[in-house]
PDB file of C-alpha atoms and ligand atoms in Angstrom:
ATOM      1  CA  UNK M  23     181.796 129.077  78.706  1.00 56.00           C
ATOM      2  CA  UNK M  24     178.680 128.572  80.511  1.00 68.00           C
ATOM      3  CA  UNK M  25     177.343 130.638  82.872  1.00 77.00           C
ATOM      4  CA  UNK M  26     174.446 128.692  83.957  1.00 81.00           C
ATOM      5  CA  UNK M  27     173.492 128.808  87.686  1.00 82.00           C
ATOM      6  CA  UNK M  28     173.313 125.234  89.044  1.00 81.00           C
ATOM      7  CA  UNK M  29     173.350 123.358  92.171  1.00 82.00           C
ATOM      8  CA  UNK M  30     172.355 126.400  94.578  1.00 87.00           C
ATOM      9  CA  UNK M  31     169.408 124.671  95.774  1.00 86.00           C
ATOM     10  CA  UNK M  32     170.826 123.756  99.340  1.00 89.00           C
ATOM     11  CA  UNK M  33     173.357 126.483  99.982  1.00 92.00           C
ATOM     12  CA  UNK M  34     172.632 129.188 102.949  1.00 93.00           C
ATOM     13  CA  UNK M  35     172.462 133.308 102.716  1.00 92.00           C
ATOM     14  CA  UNK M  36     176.103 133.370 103.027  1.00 94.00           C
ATOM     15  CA  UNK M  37     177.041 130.789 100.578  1.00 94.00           C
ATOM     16  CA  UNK M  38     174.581 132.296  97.535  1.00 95.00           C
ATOM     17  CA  UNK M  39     176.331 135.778  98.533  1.00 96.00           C
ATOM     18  CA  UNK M  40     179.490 133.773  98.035  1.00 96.00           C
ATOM     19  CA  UNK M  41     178.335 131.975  94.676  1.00 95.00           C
ATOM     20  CA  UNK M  42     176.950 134.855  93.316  1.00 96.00           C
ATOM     21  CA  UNK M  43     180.047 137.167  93.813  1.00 97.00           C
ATOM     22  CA  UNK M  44     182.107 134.287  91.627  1.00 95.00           C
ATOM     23  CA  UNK M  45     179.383 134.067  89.398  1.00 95.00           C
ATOM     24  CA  UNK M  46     179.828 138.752  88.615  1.00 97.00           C
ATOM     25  CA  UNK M  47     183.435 137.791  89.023  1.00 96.00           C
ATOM     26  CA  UNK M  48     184.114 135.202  86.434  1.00 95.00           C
ATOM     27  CA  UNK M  49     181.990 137.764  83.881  1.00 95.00           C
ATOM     28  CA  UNK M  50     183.647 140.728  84.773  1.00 95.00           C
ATOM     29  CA  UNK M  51     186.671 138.952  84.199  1.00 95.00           C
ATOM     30  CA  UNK M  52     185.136 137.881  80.717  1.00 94.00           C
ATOM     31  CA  UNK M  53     183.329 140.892  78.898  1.00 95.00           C
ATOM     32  CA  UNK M  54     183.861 144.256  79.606  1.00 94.00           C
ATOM     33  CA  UNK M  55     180.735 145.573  77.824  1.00 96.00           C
ATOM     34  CA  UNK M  56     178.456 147.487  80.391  1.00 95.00           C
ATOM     35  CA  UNK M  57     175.443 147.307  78.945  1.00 96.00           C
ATOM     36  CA  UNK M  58     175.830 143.050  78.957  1.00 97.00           C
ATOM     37  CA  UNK M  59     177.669 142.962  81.974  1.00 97.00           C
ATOM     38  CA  UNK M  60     174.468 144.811  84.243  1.00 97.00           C
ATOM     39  CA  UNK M  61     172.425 142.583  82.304  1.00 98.00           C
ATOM     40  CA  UNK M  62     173.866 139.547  83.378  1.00 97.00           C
ATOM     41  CA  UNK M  63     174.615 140.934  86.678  1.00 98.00           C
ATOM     42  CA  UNK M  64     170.889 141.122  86.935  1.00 98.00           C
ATOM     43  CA  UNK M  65     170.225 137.547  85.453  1.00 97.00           C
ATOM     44  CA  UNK M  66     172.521 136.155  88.024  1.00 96.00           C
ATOM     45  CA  UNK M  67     171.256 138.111  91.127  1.00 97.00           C
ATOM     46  CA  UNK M  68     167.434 136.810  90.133  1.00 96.00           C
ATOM     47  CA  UNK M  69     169.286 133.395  89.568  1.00 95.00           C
ATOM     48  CA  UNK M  70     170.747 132.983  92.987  1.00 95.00           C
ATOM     49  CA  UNK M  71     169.054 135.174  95.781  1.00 96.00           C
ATOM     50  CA  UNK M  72     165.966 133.950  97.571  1.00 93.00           C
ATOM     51  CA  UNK M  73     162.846 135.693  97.094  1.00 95.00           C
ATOM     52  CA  UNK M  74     163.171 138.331  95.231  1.00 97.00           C
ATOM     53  CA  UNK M  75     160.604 140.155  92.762  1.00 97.00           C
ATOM     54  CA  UNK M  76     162.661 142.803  91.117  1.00 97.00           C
ATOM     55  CA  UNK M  77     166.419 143.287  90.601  1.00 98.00           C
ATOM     56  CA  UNK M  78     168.324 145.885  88.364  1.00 98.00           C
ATOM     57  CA  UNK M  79     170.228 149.153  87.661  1.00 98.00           C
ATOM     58  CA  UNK M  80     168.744 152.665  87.242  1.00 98.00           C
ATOM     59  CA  UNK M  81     171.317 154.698  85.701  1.00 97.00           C
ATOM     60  CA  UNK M  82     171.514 158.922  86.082  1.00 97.00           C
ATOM     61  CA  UNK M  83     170.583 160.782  83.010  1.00 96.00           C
ATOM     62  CA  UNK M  84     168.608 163.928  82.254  1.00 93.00           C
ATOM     63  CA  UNK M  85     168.864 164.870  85.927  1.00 96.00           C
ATOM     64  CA  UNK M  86     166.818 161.320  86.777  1.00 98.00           C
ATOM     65  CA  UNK M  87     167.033 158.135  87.531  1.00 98.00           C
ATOM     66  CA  UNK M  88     166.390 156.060  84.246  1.00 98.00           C
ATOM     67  CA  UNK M  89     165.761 152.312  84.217  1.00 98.00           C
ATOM     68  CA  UNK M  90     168.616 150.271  83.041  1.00 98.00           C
ATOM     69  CA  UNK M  91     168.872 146.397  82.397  1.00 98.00           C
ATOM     70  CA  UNK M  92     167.111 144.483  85.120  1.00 98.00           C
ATOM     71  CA  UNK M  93     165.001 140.821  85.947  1.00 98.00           C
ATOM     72  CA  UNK M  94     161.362 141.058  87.096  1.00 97.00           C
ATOM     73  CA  UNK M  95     157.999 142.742  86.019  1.00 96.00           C
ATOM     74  CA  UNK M  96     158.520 145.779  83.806  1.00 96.00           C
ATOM     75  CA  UNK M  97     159.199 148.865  85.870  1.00 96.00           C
ATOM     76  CA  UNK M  98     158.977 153.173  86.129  1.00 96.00           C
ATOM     77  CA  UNK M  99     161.051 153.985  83.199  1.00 97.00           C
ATOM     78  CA  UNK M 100     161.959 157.209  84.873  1.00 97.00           C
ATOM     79  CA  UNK M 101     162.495 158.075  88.705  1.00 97.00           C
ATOM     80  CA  UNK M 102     163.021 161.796  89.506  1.00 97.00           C
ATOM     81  CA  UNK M 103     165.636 162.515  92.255  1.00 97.00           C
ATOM     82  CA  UNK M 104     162.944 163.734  94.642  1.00 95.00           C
ATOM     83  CA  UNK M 105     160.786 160.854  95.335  1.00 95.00           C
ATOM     84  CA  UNK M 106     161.402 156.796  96.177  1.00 97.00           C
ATOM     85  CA  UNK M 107     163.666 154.555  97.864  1.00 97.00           C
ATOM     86  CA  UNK M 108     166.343 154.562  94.807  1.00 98.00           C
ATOM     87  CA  UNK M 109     166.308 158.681  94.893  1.00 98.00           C
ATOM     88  CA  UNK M 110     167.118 158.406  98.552  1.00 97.00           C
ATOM     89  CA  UNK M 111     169.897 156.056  98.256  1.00 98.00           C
ATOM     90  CA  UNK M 112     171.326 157.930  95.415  1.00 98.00           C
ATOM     91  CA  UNK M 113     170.882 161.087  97.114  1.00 97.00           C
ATOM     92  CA  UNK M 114     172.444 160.109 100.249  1.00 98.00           C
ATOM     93  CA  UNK M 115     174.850 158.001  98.480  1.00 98.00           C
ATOM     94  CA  UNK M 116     174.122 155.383 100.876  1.00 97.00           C
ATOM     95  CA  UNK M 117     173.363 151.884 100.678  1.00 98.00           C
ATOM     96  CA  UNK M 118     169.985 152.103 101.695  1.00 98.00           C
ATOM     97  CA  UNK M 119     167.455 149.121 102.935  1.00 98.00           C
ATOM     98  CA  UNK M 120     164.216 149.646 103.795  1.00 98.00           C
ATOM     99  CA  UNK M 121     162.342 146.918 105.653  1.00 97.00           C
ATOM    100  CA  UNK M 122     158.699 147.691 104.672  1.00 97.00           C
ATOM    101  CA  UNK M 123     158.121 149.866 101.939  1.00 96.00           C
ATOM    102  CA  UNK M 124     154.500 150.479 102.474  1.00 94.00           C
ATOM    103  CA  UNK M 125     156.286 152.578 105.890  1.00 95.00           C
ATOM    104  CA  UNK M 126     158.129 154.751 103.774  1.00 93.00           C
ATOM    105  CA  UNK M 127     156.408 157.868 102.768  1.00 89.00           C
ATOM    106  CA  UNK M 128     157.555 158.537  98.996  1.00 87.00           C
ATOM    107  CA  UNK M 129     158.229 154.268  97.915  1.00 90.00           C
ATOM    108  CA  UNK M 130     157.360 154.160  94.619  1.00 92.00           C
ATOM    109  CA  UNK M 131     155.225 150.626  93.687  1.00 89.00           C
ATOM    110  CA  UNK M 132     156.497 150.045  90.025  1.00 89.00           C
ATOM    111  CA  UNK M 133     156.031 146.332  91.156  1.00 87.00           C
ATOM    112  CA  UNK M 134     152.984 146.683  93.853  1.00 90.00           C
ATOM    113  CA  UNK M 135     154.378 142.972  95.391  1.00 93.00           C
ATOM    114  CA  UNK M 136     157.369 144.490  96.670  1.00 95.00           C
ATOM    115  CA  UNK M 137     157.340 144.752 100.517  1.00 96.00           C
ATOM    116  CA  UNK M 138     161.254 145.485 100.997  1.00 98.00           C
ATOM    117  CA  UNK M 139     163.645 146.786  99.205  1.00 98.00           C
ATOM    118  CA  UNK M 140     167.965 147.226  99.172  1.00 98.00           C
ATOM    119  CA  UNK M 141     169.105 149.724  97.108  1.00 98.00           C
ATOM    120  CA  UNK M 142     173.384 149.915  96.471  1.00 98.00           C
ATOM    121  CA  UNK M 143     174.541 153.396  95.056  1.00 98.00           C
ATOM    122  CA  UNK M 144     177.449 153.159  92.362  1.00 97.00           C
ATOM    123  CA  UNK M 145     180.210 155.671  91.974  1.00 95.00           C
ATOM    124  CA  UNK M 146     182.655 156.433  89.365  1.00 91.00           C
ATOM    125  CA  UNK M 147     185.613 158.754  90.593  1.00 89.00           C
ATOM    126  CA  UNK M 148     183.685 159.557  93.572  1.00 91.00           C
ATOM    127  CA  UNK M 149     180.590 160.563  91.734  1.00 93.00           C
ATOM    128  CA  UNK M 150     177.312 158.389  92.156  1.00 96.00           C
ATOM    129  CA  UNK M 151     175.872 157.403  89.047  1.00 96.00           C
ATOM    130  CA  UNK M 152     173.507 154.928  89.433  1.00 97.00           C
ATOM    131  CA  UNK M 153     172.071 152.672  91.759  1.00 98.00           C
ATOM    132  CA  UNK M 154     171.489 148.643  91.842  1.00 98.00           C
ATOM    133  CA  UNK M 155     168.051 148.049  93.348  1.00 98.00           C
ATOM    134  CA  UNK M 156     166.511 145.214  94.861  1.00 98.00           C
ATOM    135  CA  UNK M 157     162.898 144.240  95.357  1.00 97.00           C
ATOM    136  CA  UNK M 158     161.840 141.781  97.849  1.00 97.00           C
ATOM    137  CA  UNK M 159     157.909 140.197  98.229  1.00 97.00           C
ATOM    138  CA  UNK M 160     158.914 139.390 101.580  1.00 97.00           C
ATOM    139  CA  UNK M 161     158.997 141.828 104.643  1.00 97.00           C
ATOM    140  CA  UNK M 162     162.420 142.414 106.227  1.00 97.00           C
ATOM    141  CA  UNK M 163     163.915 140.332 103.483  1.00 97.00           C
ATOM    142  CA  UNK M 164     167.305 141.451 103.775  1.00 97.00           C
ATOM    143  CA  UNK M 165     169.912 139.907 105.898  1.00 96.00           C
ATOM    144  CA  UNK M 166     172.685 141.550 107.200  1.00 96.00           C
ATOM    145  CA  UNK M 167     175.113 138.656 105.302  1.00 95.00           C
ATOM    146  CA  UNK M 168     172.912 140.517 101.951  1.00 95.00           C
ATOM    147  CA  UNK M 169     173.677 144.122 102.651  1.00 97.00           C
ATOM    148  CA  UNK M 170     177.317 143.210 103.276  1.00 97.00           C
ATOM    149  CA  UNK M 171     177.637 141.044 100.313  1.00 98.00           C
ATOM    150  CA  UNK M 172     175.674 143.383  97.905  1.00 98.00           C
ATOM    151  CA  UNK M 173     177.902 146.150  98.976  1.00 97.00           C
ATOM    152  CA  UNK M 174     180.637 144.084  98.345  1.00 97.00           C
ATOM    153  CA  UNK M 175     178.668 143.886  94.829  1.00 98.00           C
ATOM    154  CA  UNK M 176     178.422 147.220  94.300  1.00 97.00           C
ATOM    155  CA  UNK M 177     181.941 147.272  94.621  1.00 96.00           C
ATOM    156  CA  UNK M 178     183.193 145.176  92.030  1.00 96.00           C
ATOM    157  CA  UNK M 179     180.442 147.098  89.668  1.00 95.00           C
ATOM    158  CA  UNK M 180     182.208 150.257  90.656  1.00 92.00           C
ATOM    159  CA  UNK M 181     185.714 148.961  90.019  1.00 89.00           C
ATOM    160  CA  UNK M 182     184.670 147.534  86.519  1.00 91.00           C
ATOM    161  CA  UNK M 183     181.812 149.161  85.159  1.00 91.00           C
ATOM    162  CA  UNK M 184     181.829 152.293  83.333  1.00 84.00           C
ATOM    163  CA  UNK M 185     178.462 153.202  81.530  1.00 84.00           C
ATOM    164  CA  UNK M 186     178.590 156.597  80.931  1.00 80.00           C
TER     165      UNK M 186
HETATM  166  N1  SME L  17     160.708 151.166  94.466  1.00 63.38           N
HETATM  167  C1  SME L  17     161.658 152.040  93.851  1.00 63.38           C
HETATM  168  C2  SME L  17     161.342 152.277  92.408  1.00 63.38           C
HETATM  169  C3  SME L  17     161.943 151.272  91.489  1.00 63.38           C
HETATM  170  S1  SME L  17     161.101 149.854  91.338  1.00 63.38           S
HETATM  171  O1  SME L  17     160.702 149.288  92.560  1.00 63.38           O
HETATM  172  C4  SME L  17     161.813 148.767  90.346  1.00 63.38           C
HETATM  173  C5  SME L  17     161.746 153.345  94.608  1.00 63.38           C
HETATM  174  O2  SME L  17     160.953 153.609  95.512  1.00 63.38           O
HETATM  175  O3  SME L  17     162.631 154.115  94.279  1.00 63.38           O
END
């Protein structure tokens, strides 16, 4: 089957949320490899969502965050719990968006166009362990429709997606 992401040229925030939550749900539904699963997960976030720079999973190990499959310019192989956006979110276990990165003390720039970020934690069992992240060129990128539907997102990652 094809999983090619057509015709999305006209559709609004909410219908791309909507389109790109059948897209993760027709391959969850599909494969039930992790490791291909974030990786088109990824593809199809890049695929659908406006203006974005960077999308992917950083995945606990070691006692850090280490990068996992993602879209975009290559990235920090290795985020310590400490420091960053994604640390915070994971840390907090919050979904955490952050409107202007160049405001918040410890962003890391892996990608230095990034001027917003969302970052979803993922849980197993009630234990976080990982986090989707989301890198925007755009100030206040994210809509209120995209932190709803990502968390929604995370979700369906959660209830499917077991890497460790
Ligand atoms: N900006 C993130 C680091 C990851 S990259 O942007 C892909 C952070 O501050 O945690």
């Amino acid at each position: 089957m094809s999983l090619e992401i057509r015709g999305i040229e006209k559709l609004n925030d909410q219908e791309r949320m909507d389109e790109l939550i059948n897209y993760i749900k027709i391959q969850l539904d599909d494969e039930s490899d992790s490791l291909a699963l974030m990786s088109n997960i990824s593809s199809f976030i890049m695929g659908t969502i406006k203006n974005l720079n960077w999308a992917g999973f950083y995945l606990y190990k070691e006692d850090e965050l280490v990068l996992g499959p993602f879209q975009g310019q290559p990235a920090c192989t290795r985020l310590s719990l400490d420091k960053g956006v994604c640390a915070k979110a994971f840390r907090d276990r919050k979904v955490t968006k952050v409107d202007d990165v160049n405001e918040f003390p410890d962003h890391i720039a892996c990608d230095s166009a990034s001027e917003s970020e969302l970052v979803i934690p993922l849980f197993k069992d009630g234990t976080v362990y990982g986090v989707l992240d989301l890198d925007s060129p755009i100030k206040n990128r994210f809509t209120n429709i995209e932190v709803e539907g990502f968390t929604k997102i995370g979700k369906l990652i959660e209830d499917n997606i077991y890497p460790f």
